[in-house]
Amino acid sequence: ETKKTQSADEPRKTTTHISLDLTRGSISRIHPSNSDTSIQYRLCGQHISVENGVEVLRSGKFRNILFWFADHTEAEPLSLHAFFLTYDHFVQTRRLCRLIQKEITDRLQRKLSCCGVMIFIHWWITYYFDRDFLLPDSKCNKNFNSLLALFPLLHQDKTSPNLCDRINSAKLLILRWIHVKSKKIHSRLHPNCIPPSRSIHVPTEPAFSALTNTQMMCCFEDITASMTLFEFAGQLSREELRLFKKISFSELLWLEWRNKDSGRINSQNVHKLIDRANDISGWVAMKILAGDSPEKRADIITKFIRLAGKCAQLNNYNSLMEVLGGLNMHAVQRLKESWRMLSESSVQKLLELETLMESRSNYKNYRETIRTCRFPALPYLGVYLRDLTMIEEGNSTYVDKDNLVINFEKMVLIAGILGDIKQFQHPENSYEPPFSKLGTQERNLFVKGLRAPVNVDRLDEISYSAEPLPTSRLSTGSSGPLVPLSNIGPLAPSSSCPDM
């Protein structure tokens, strides 16, 4: 069944929809030579589209998706990552090995090449061997034995001249993984899913020595007493990037961090960064409210605006949002006498930062900035959590009523977000140098000193005590703040809002 449509604006462009019911095999011979032609067809339970001569898998049953990768030796890397990141949601690792074993046996009987299967296995070993086969439990040992059982079958294939080289390469890679694990240097040699595509940028301001305990305690009482704002922002960036790099993919899949029962256990690193964001915002608000006069509070607000600017200069958008979140709290925004005392330059700087991080148009300004920034950089985690939430809630996992046909396009979307996160977890993304590493005791002081559990009612009480409402306005209500930050999303995720 073939249908051709022609556009008035593009008279030469045609879209062809072809429905085929074939048993197995690729149909690359019917791929269009015209780059403007699009073909969609179903093959062996798979929904496939061909655009610009490239086949794209849309959906299919799990085993049929496996067939797809076995038949396509040049599958898109993002599709392979999408499969291996999400397959354990549908089958266990040993079940996947058995399906691969059946595929190899079927190909041997039909005298077909197993090269595509070997490439599939090699990709699995290269990027996900540590996750699926190296954990210290009996389950991973059984998985490992199931994987090893595939190699004798692959050696029986005589139709692929380079297959033995690929098998030996995979075996050497396994030995390398085991060696790395035994030497406990896995973190140095771990092959990254996505190599860094960003250049390294070292901030132009000079490096600073490690802070003493006394200096650390002073900086909590007065943010500029014993350190520059640039150094403070740098240490803040180092600590939060360290937490960001600990987040694993399993903590982000299927909205696990929002699970009320197991979220804090299975996604503990996500929650650590979320809790720290709320702590920093609360700490900012408490420091401002600690001022005993409008002049003093205005001075503290100015310092925090400058600190937010330094975070932006260091490409640390997570801490930038935390500081803006503290400035955006009701208890701080209602301090109108304090806000009126800000200089014009401070107000303008705050508006620039607010525009950068506003949630309008799905964080358009921020996304354009983070897409082109250079390392070191720390992205705003809340945008990733928002994107993953929208993908999960806006796309069904299955496309049929029986929950058998998997929506693979959704898996590719998820893999794209996780790939962006992985890029910022690369070892080359580091704030050292120029910022020296704090010792364990100093780092603990830095972390604990910024913890300020937010009690909104208590903050409001302090705020109204500092600047009571005028008697003439008690009945009419108060007007909005002089520097509105209403477009900035909330810091903590909830059941209804995925922002951080």
Short mmCIF file of C-alpha atoms in Angstrom, two decimals:
data_model
loop_
_atom_site.label_atom_id
_atom_site.label_comp_id
_atom_site.label_asym_id
_atom_site.label_seq_id
_atom_site.Cartn_x
_atom_site.Cartn_y
_atom_site.Cartn_z
CA GLU A 1 0.00 0.00 0.00
CA THR A 2 1.70 3.16 -1.21
CA LYS A 3 0.57 6.73 -0.73
CA LYS A 4 2.28 9.77 -2.23
CA THR A 5 1.61 13.34 -1.14
CA GLN A 6 2.89 16.54 -2.70
CA SER A 7 3.30 19.92 -1.05
CA ALA A 8 2.52 23.16 -2.84
CA ASP A 9 5.60 24.86 -1.38
CA GLU A 10 7.88 21.92 -2.15
CA PRO A 11 6.52 20.30 -5.32
CA ARG A 12 9.36 17.78 -5.59
CA LYS A 13 9.12 16.42 -2.06
CA THR A 14 7.26 13.15 -1.62
CA THR A 15 6.36 11.16 1.45
CA THR A 16 5.89 7.46 0.93
CA HIS A 17 4.28 5.14 3.47
CA ILE A 18 4.85 1.46 2.85
CA SER A 19 3.30 -1.35 4.90
CA LEU A 20 5.22 -4.62 4.64
CA ASP A 21 4.92 -7.91 6.48
CA LEU A 22 8.26 -9.70 6.18
CA THR A 23 9.55 -12.57 8.28
CA ARG A 24 13.14 -11.40 8.86
CA GLY A 25 15.96 -9.48 7.30
CA SER A 26 16.73 -5.94 6.22
CA ILE A 27 15.02 -4.25 3.28
CA SER A 28 17.75 -1.71 2.62
CA ARG A 29 17.37 -2.35 -1.11
CA ILE A 30 14.16 -0.25 -1.16
CA HIS A 31 15.70 2.69 0.68
CA PRO A 32 15.01 5.87 -1.28
CA SER A 33 17.73 7.64 -3.19
CA ASN A 34 15.77 10.89 -2.94
CA SER A 35 16.70 12.59 0.34
CA ASP A 36 13.24 14.20 0.50
CA THR A 37 11.47 10.85 0.64
CA SER A 38 10.33 9.30 3.91
CA ILE A 39 9.33 5.66 4.22
CA GLN A 40 7.58 4.02 7.15
CA TYR A 41 7.09 0.27 7.41
CA ARG A 42 6.59 -2.55 9.86
CA LEU A 43 9.08 -5.39 9.80
CA CYS A 44 8.88 -8.43 12.07
CA GLY A 45 6.80 -6.53 14.65
CA GLN A 46 8.97 -3.40 14.41
CA HIS A 47 7.77 0.06 13.46
CA ILE A 48 10.53 1.60 11.38
CA SER A 49 10.84 4.83 9.45
CA VAL A 50 13.43 5.64 6.80
CA GLU A 51 14.34 9.30 6.55
CA ASN A 52 17.11 10.56 4.29
CA GLY A 53 18.12 6.97 3.64
CA VAL A 54 18.58 6.14 7.36
CA GLU A 55 16.40 3.62 9.17
CA VAL A 56 15.04 4.73 12.56
CA LEU A 57 13.44 2.28 14.96
CA ARG A 58 10.21 3.66 16.44
CA SER A 59 8.72 0.77 18.42
CA GLY A 60 8.61 -3.00 18.67
CA LYS A 61 8.46 -5.96 20.98
CA PHE A 62 11.57 -6.50 23.04
CA ARG A 63 12.89 -9.45 21.07
CA ASN A 64 12.15 -7.69 17.78
CA ILE A 65 14.15 -4.68 18.97
CA LEU A 66 17.01 -7.09 19.65
CA PHE A 67 16.63 -8.41 16.09
CA TRP A 68 16.90 -4.87 14.85
CA PHE A 69 20.33 -4.29 16.44
CA ALA A 70 21.56 -7.70 15.28
CA ASP A 71 20.65 -6.75 11.69
CA HIS A 72 22.08 -3.22 11.81
CA THR A 73 25.84 -3.13 12.32
CA GLU A 74 25.89 0.68 12.07
CA ALA A 75 23.08 1.55 14.46
CA GLU A 76 23.07 5.05 15.94
CA PRO A 77 25.09 5.20 19.23
CA LEU A 78 22.21 6.99 20.94
CA SER A 79 19.88 4.09 20.08
CA LEU A 80 22.33 1.58 21.54
CA HIS A 81 22.67 3.62 24.71
CA ALA A 82 18.88 3.88 24.90
CA PHE A 83 18.59 0.09 24.75
CA PHE A 84 21.23 -0.72 27.37
CA LEU A 85 20.13 2.05 29.72
CA THR A 86 16.54 0.82 29.84
CA TYR A 87 16.48 -2.89 28.97
CA ASP A 88 16.46 -4.08 32.59
CA HIS A 89 13.06 -2.44 32.97
CA PHE A 90 11.69 -5.11 30.63
CA VAL A 91 13.92 -8.18 31.10
CA GLN A 92 16.69 -9.31 33.44
CA THR A 93 20.29 -9.54 32.28
CA ARG A 94 20.31 -13.34 32.14
CA ARG A 95 17.13 -13.28 30.06
CA LEU A 96 18.79 -10.89 27.63
CA CYS A 97 21.79 -13.23 27.35
CA ARG A 98 19.45 -16.13 26.57
CA LEU A 99 17.73 -14.10 23.85
CA ILE A 100 21.10 -13.26 22.33
CA GLN A 101 22.02 -16.94 22.49
CA LYS A 102 18.86 -17.85 20.59
CA GLU A 103 19.61 -15.20 18.00
CA ILE A 104 23.15 -16.54 17.47
CA THR A 105 21.84 -20.12 17.16
CA ASP A 106 19.20 -19.03 14.66
CA ARG A 107 21.80 -17.23 12.55
CA LEU A 108 24.15 -20.20 12.59
CA GLN A 109 21.39 -22.51 11.39
CA ARG A 110 20.51 -20.12 8.56
CA LYS A 111 24.21 -19.50 7.78
CA LEU A 112 23.89 -15.76 8.40
CA SER A 113 26.64 -13.54 9.73
CA CYS A 114 26.82 -12.96 13.49
CA CYS A 115 28.87 -9.79 13.06
CA GLY A 116 25.97 -7.54 14.09
CA VAL A 117 25.40 -9.59 17.23
CA MET A 118 29.10 -9.34 18.13
CA ILE A 119 29.09 -5.58 17.66
CA PHE A 120 26.04 -5.42 19.93
CA ILE A 121 27.80 -7.50 22.61
CA HIS A 122 31.01 -5.49 22.28
CA TRP A 123 29.09 -2.26 22.86
CA TRP A 124 27.50 -3.78 25.95
CA ILE A 125 30.88 -4.78 27.38
CA THR A 126 32.48 -1.44 26.53
CA TYR A 127 30.02 0.81 28.30
CA TYR A 128 27.92 -1.21 30.73
CA PHE A 129 30.02 -4.20 31.83
CA ASP A 130 30.71 -2.73 35.27
CA ARG A 131 27.03 -2.12 35.92
CA ASP A 132 25.70 -5.51 34.80
CA PHE A 133 28.55 -7.92 35.54
CA LEU A 134 30.98 -6.52 38.13
CA LEU A 135 28.81 -5.93 41.20
CA PRO A 136 29.89 -8.18 44.12
CA ASP A 137 26.84 -10.45 44.33
CA SER A 138 25.79 -13.88 43.12
CA LYS A 139 23.36 -12.39 40.61
CA CYS A 140 26.15 -10.63 38.71
CA ASN A 141 28.23 -13.82 38.78
CA LYS A 142 25.41 -15.69 37.05
CA ASN A 143 25.07 -12.86 34.56
CA PHE A 144 28.79 -13.07 33.83
CA ASN A 145 28.62 -16.82 33.21
CA SER A 146 25.70 -16.29 30.85
CA LEU A 147 27.74 -13.73 28.92
CA LEU A 148 30.78 -15.99 28.64
CA ALA A 149 28.58 -18.79 27.26
CA LEU A 150 27.98 -16.69 24.14
CA PHE A 151 31.57 -16.71 22.89
CA PRO A 152 31.85 -20.44 22.01
CA LEU A 153 28.73 -20.07 19.85
CA LEU A 154 30.12 -17.00 18.10
CA HIS A 155 33.32 -18.90 17.23
CA GLN A 156 31.20 -21.29 15.15
CA ASP A 157 30.38 -18.56 12.64
CA LYS A 158 32.57 -19.05 9.56
CA THR A 159 30.88 -16.47 7.36
CA SER A 160 32.44 -13.36 8.95
CA PRO A 161 36.22 -13.08 8.36
CA ASN A 162 36.78 -10.42 11.05
CA LEU A 163 34.56 -11.96 13.69
CA CYS A 164 37.41 -13.67 15.58
CA ASP A 165 39.21 -10.34 15.97
CA ARG A 166 36.07 -8.78 17.42
CA ILE A 167 35.61 -11.69 19.84
CA ASN A 168 39.22 -11.43 21.03
CA SER A 169 38.84 -7.68 21.43
CA ALA A 170 35.77 -8.22 23.61
CA LYS A 171 37.60 -10.78 25.75
CA LEU A 172 40.52 -8.41 26.26
CA LEU A 173 38.09 -5.69 27.24
CA ILE A 174 36.57 -7.98 29.86
CA LEU A 175 40.04 -8.71 31.28
CA ARG A 176 40.72 -5.00 31.38
CA TRP A 177 37.52 -4.35 33.29
CA ILE A 178 38.37 -7.07 35.81
CA HIS A 179 41.89 -5.72 36.22
CA VAL A 180 40.59 -2.22 36.76
CA LYS A 181 38.11 -3.45 39.34
CA SER A 182 40.70 -5.49 41.22
CA LYS A 183 43.10 -2.52 41.39
CA LYS A 184 40.32 -0.18 42.54
CA ILE A 185 41.14 2.40 39.88
CA HIS A 186 37.95 1.98 37.92
CA SER A 187 37.07 5.64 38.21
CA ARG A 188 40.22 6.63 36.29
CA LEU A 189 39.80 4.20 33.42
CA HIS A 190 36.04 4.01 33.06
CA PRO A 191 35.15 4.39 29.37
CA ASN A 192 32.73 7.28 29.09
CA CYS A 193 29.54 6.88 27.12
CA ILE A 194 29.93 10.28 25.54
CA PRO A 195 33.38 11.90 25.18
CA PRO A 196 33.76 15.55 26.09
CA SER A 197 32.88 17.89 23.26
CA ARG A 198 33.65 21.08 25.13
CA SER A 199 36.95 22.89 25.46
CA ILE A 200 38.45 23.53 28.87
CA HIS A 201 38.27 27.09 30.12
CA VAL A 202 40.29 28.17 33.18
CA PRO A 203 38.89 31.29 34.88
CA THR A 204 41.20 34.29 34.56
CA GLU A 205 41.23 35.27 38.22
CA PRO A 206 44.18 33.91 40.25
CA ALA A 207 44.11 30.74 42.33
CA PHE A 208 43.76 30.85 46.10
CA SER A 209 45.24 28.69 48.81
CA ALA A 210 43.19 26.30 50.91
CA LEU A 211 41.24 27.96 53.68
CA THR A 212 42.00 27.37 57.33
CA ASN A 213 39.30 26.32 59.77
CA THR A 214 39.25 29.81 61.25
CA GLN A 215 38.80 31.39 57.85
CA MET A 216 36.01 28.98 57.03
CA MET A 217 34.10 29.84 60.16
CA CYS A 218 34.58 33.55 59.50
CA CYS A 219 33.21 33.32 55.99
CA PHE A 220 29.95 31.98 57.36
CA GLU A 221 29.55 34.99 59.62
CA ASP A 222 30.52 37.50 56.95
CA ILE A 223 30.75 36.25 53.41
CA THR A 224 33.62 38.59 52.52
CA ALA A 225 35.51 38.64 55.83
CA SER A 226 38.35 36.25 54.92
CA MET A 227 37.81 35.26 51.28
CA THR A 228 36.87 36.79 47.98
CA LEU A 229 33.50 36.11 46.42
CA PHE A 230 35.30 34.43 43.53
CA GLU A 231 36.97 31.95 45.91
CA PHE A 232 33.70 31.34 47.75
CA ALA A 233 31.89 30.65 44.47
CA GLY A 234 34.76 28.38 43.41
CA GLN A 235 34.62 26.26 46.55
CA LEU A 236 30.84 26.13 46.24
CA SER A 237 31.25 24.94 42.65
CA ARG A 238 33.80 22.26 43.57
CA GLU A 239 31.61 20.77 46.28
CA GLU A 240 28.42 20.71 44.22
CA LEU A 241 30.13 19.33 41.12
CA ARG A 242 31.48 16.53 43.34
CA LEU A 243 27.91 15.70 44.36
CA PHE A 244 26.65 16.01 40.78
CA LYS A 245 29.21 13.49 39.50
CA LYS A 246 27.99 10.89 42.01
CA ILE A 247 24.52 10.74 40.45
CA SER A 248 24.06 7.48 38.56
CA PHE A 249 21.70 6.82 35.66
CA SER A 250 19.65 4.38 37.72
CA GLU A 251 18.69 7.23 40.07
CA LEU A 252 17.15 9.18 37.19
CA LEU A 253 15.30 6.48 35.26
CA TRP A 254 11.52 6.09 35.56
CA LEU A 255 11.23 9.08 37.98
CA GLU A 256 12.78 7.02 40.76
CA TRP A 257 13.71 10.15 42.74
CA ARG A 258 10.00 10.99 43.10
CA ASN A 259 9.08 7.64 44.63
CA LYS A 260 7.83 8.40 48.14
CA ASP A 261 8.72 4.95 49.46
CA SER A 262 12.15 4.30 47.94
CA GLY A 263 13.17 7.56 46.31
CA ARG A 264 15.56 8.70 49.04
CA ILE A 265 17.19 5.27 49.13
CA ASN A 266 17.49 4.49 45.43
CA SER A 267 18.15 8.10 44.39
CA GLN A 268 20.09 9.31 47.38
CA ASN A 269 22.62 11.35 45.39
CA VAL A 270 19.85 13.21 43.58
CA HIS A 271 18.23 14.02 46.91
CA LYS A 272 21.57 15.10 48.40
CA LEU A 273 21.94 17.73 45.70
CA ILE A 274 18.29 18.76 46.03
CA ASP A 275 18.61 19.06 49.82
CA ARG A 276 21.78 21.06 49.45
CA ALA A 277 20.03 23.43 47.04
CA ASN A 278 17.30 24.04 49.59
CA ASP A 279 19.92 24.46 52.34
CA ILE A 280 21.83 27.08 50.34
CA SER A 281 18.65 28.99 49.56
CA GLY A 282 17.64 28.92 53.21
CA TRP A 283 21.13 30.00 54.25
CA VAL A 284 20.98 32.98 51.87
CA ALA A 285 17.63 34.08 53.28
CA MET A 286 18.79 33.68 56.89
CA LYS A 287 21.97 35.72 56.27
CA ILE A 288 19.91 38.55 54.77
CA LEU A 289 17.39 38.52 57.60
CA ALA A 290 20.23 38.56 60.14
CA GLY A 291 20.94 42.18 59.18
CA ASP A 292 19.82 44.53 61.95
CA SER A 293 18.95 47.45 59.67
CA PRO A 294 17.74 48.07 56.12
CA GLU A 295 21.22 49.36 55.21
CA LYS A 296 22.89 46.21 56.50
CA ARG A 297 20.37 43.94 54.78
CA ALA A 298 20.83 45.84 51.51
CA ASP A 299 24.58 45.36 51.81
CA ILE A 300 24.16 41.60 52.31
CA ILE A 301 21.72 41.37 49.38
CA THR A 302 24.29 43.17 47.20
CA LYS A 303 26.96 40.66 48.21
CA PHE A 304 24.73 37.74 47.32
CA ILE A 305 23.95 39.30 43.94
CA ARG A 306 27.69 39.55 43.34
CA LEU A 307 28.10 35.94 44.49
CA ALA A 308 25.43 34.85 42.00
CA GLY A 309 27.33 36.75 39.31
CA LYS A 310 30.53 34.89 40.20
CA CYS A 311 28.68 31.57 39.96
CA ALA A 312 27.52 32.54 36.47
CA GLN A 313 31.07 33.53 35.58
CA LEU A 314 32.21 30.03 36.61
CA ASN A 315 29.39 28.41 34.60
CA ASN A 316 27.93 27.09 37.87
CA TYR A 317 24.23 27.40 37.11
CA ASN A 318 23.12 25.08 39.89
CA SER A 319 24.55 27.31 42.64
CA LEU A 320 23.37 30.37 40.72
CA MET A 321 19.81 29.10 40.95
CA GLU A 322 20.25 28.33 44.65
CA VAL A 323 21.30 31.90 45.43
CA LEU A 324 18.49 33.33 43.29
CA GLY A 325 16.11 30.98 45.09
CA GLY A 326 17.13 32.49 48.44
CA LEU A 327 16.67 36.01 47.11
CA ASN A 328 13.29 34.96 45.74
CA MET A 329 11.89 33.78 49.08
CA HIS A 330 8.89 35.74 50.31
CA ALA A 331 10.59 36.60 53.57
CA VAL A 332 13.35 38.38 51.63
CA GLN A 333 11.33 39.89 48.81
CA ARG A 334 8.97 41.71 51.09
CA LEU A 335 11.86 43.71 52.67
CA LYS A 336 11.01 46.77 50.57
CA GLU A 337 13.07 49.27 52.56
CA SER A 338 16.13 47.07 52.07
CA TRP A 339 15.54 46.56 48.34
CA ARG A 340 15.13 50.33 47.79
CA MET A 341 18.67 50.87 49.03
CA LEU A 342 20.26 48.72 46.33
CA SER A 343 22.38 50.51 43.77
CA GLU A 344 21.20 50.70 40.18
CA SER A 345 24.06 48.46 39.06
CA SER A 346 23.08 45.75 41.56
CA VAL A 347 19.47 45.83 40.43
CA GLN A 348 20.54 45.62 36.79
CA LYS A 349 22.87 42.68 37.52
CA LEU A 350 20.11 40.83 39.34
CA LEU A 351 17.71 41.36 36.45
CA GLU A 352 20.30 39.99 34.02
CA LEU A 353 20.78 36.84 36.13
CA GLU A 354 17.03 36.47 36.51
CA THR A 355 16.56 36.69 32.76
CA LEU A 356 19.22 34.03 32.24
CA MET A 357 17.58 31.51 34.59
CA GLU A 358 13.90 32.31 34.09
CA SER A 359 11.64 29.36 33.38
CA ARG A 360 9.82 31.18 30.57
CA SER A 361 9.85 29.31 27.23
CA ASN A 362 11.10 26.18 28.97
CA TYR A 363 14.33 27.82 30.21
CA LYS A 364 15.22 28.95 26.70
CA ASN A 365 17.94 31.42 27.72
CA TYR A 366 19.60 28.97 30.08
CA ARG A 367 19.51 26.12 27.55
CA GLU A 368 21.17 28.26 24.90
CA THR A 369 23.89 29.27 27.37
CA ILE A 370 24.67 25.81 28.77
CA ARG A 371 24.74 24.33 25.25
CA THR A 372 27.74 26.45 24.27
CA CYS A 373 29.59 26.93 27.56
CA ARG A 374 33.05 25.46 28.13
CA PHE A 375 34.36 23.30 30.95
CA PRO A 376 34.42 23.63 33.89
CA ALA A 377 30.66 23.90 34.21
CA LEU A 378 27.89 22.70 36.49
CA PRO A 379 24.40 22.56 34.93
CA TYR A 380 21.16 23.18 36.77
CA LEU A 381 19.90 19.74 37.78
CA GLY A 382 16.30 20.92 37.97
CA VAL A 383 16.03 21.30 34.19
CA TYR A 384 17.10 17.69 33.67
CA LEU A 385 14.59 16.47 36.25
CA ARG A 386 11.93 18.55 34.54
CA ASP A 387 12.78 17.10 31.11
CA LEU A 388 12.78 13.52 32.38
CA THR A 389 9.43 14.11 34.06
CA MET A 390 7.90 15.51 30.89
CA ILE A 391 9.22 12.59 28.82
CA GLU A 392 7.90 10.02 31.30
CA GLU A 393 4.49 11.59 31.80
CA GLY A 394 3.98 12.67 28.19
CA ASN A 395 4.94 9.40 26.48
CA SER A 396 3.62 5.94 27.23
CA THR A 397 6.16 3.16 27.66
CA TYR A 398 4.08 0.83 25.47
CA VAL A 399 2.13 1.61 22.32
CA ASP A 400 -0.37 -1.27 22.54
CA LYS A 401 -3.05 -2.24 25.04
CA ASP A 402 -1.32 -5.50 25.96
CA ASN A 403 1.90 -3.73 27.05
CA LEU A 404 4.05 -5.77 24.67
CA VAL A 405 5.16 -3.27 22.00
CA ILE A 406 7.75 -0.92 23.50
CA ASN A 407 7.80 2.75 22.59
CA PHE A 408 11.50 2.87 21.72
CA GLU A 409 11.35 6.54 20.73
CA LYS A 410 10.74 7.31 24.40
CA MET A 411 13.86 5.33 25.38
CA VAL A 412 15.92 7.37 22.90
CA LEU A 413 14.61 10.62 24.40
CA ILE A 414 15.58 9.45 27.89
CA ALA A 415 19.04 8.42 26.68
CA GLY A 416 19.53 11.88 25.17
CA ILE A 417 18.94 13.58 28.52
CA LEU A 418 21.20 11.12 30.37
CA GLY A 419 23.87 11.65 27.73
CA ASP A 420 23.84 15.38 28.44
CA ILE A 421 24.25 14.69 32.15
CA LYS A 422 27.09 12.24 31.48
CA GLN A 423 28.96 14.88 29.52
CA PHE A 424 29.19 17.09 32.61
CA GLN A 425 30.32 14.13 34.74
CA HIS A 426 33.45 13.66 32.65
CA PRO A 427 36.74 13.75 34.65
CA GLU A 428 37.97 16.69 32.59
CA ASN A 429 35.11 18.80 33.92
CA SER A 430 36.70 20.03 37.13
CA TYR A 431 37.09 23.25 39.12
CA GLU A 432 40.61 22.30 40.18
CA PRO A 433 42.70 24.21 39.24
CA PRO A 434 42.40 27.08 39.96
CA PHE A 435 40.57 26.27 43.18
CA SER A 436 42.68 24.28 45.64
CA LYS A 437 41.23 21.22 47.28
CA LEU A 438 40.05 21.60 50.85
CA GLY A 439 40.97 18.99 53.43
CA THR A 440 38.31 16.66 54.79
CA GLN A 441 37.79 18.69 57.96
CA GLU A 442 37.68 21.98 56.08
CA ARG A 443 35.24 20.56 53.53
CA ASN A 444 32.97 19.29 56.30
CA LEU A 445 32.98 22.77 57.82
CA PHE A 446 32.16 24.26 54.43
CA VAL A 447 29.26 21.84 53.93
CA LYS A 448 27.86 22.00 57.45
CA GLY A 449 28.24 25.75 57.68
CA LEU A 450 25.90 26.26 54.74
CA ARG A 451 23.16 24.03 56.09
CA ALA A 452 20.10 25.99 57.11
CA PRO A 453 16.91 23.91 57.14
CA VAL A 454 14.18 26.16 55.80
CA ASN A 455 11.29 26.94 58.08
CA VAL A 456 9.21 29.28 55.97
CA ASP A 457 6.97 30.34 58.85
CA ARG A 458 9.98 31.20 60.99
CA LEU A 459 11.62 33.17 58.17
CA ASP A 460 8.40 35.11 57.62
CA GLU A 461 8.18 35.82 61.33
CA ILE A 462 11.72 37.25 61.35
CA SER A 463 10.98 39.24 58.20
CA TYR A 464 7.84 40.85 59.61
CA SER A 465 9.74 41.62 62.80
CA ALA A 466 12.49 43.34 60.80
CA GLU A 467 10.11 45.34 58.60
CA PRO A 468 6.52 45.37 59.90
CA LEU A 469 3.72 46.21 57.52
CA PRO A 470 2.61 49.87 57.73
CA THR A 471 -0.67 50.24 59.60
CA SER A 472 -2.30 51.99 56.64
CA ARG A 473 -1.57 49.02 54.37
CA LEU A 474 -2.63 46.17 56.66
CA SER A 475 -6.10 46.13 55.18
CA THR A 476 -5.12 46.74 51.56
CA GLY A 477 -2.26 44.28 51.26
CA SER A 478 1.26 44.86 50.02
CA SER A 479 2.47 45.43 46.51
CA GLY A 480 4.95 43.18 44.73
CA PRO A 481 8.70 43.36 45.33
CA LEU A 482 10.85 45.94 43.61
CA VAL A 483 12.97 43.24 41.93
CA PRO A 484 10.53 40.47 40.94
CA LEU A 485 11.91 36.96 40.51
CA SER A 486 8.59 35.28 39.84
CA ASN A 487 9.80 33.61 36.65
CA ILE A 488 12.36 31.46 38.46
CA GLY A 489 11.16 27.92 39.12
CA PRO A 490 11.06 26.36 42.60
CA LEU A 491 14.11 24.56 43.92
CA ALA A 492 12.63 21.39 45.38
CA PRO A 493 10.72 18.85 43.28
CA SER A 494 7.24 17.83 44.29
CA SER A 495 4.61 15.51 42.94
CA SER A 496 3.36 18.29 40.69
CA CYS A 497 6.58 20.12 39.81
CA PRO A 498 9.74 18.43 38.54
CA ASP A 499 12.00 21.44 39.01
CA MET A 500 14.77 21.24 41.55
#
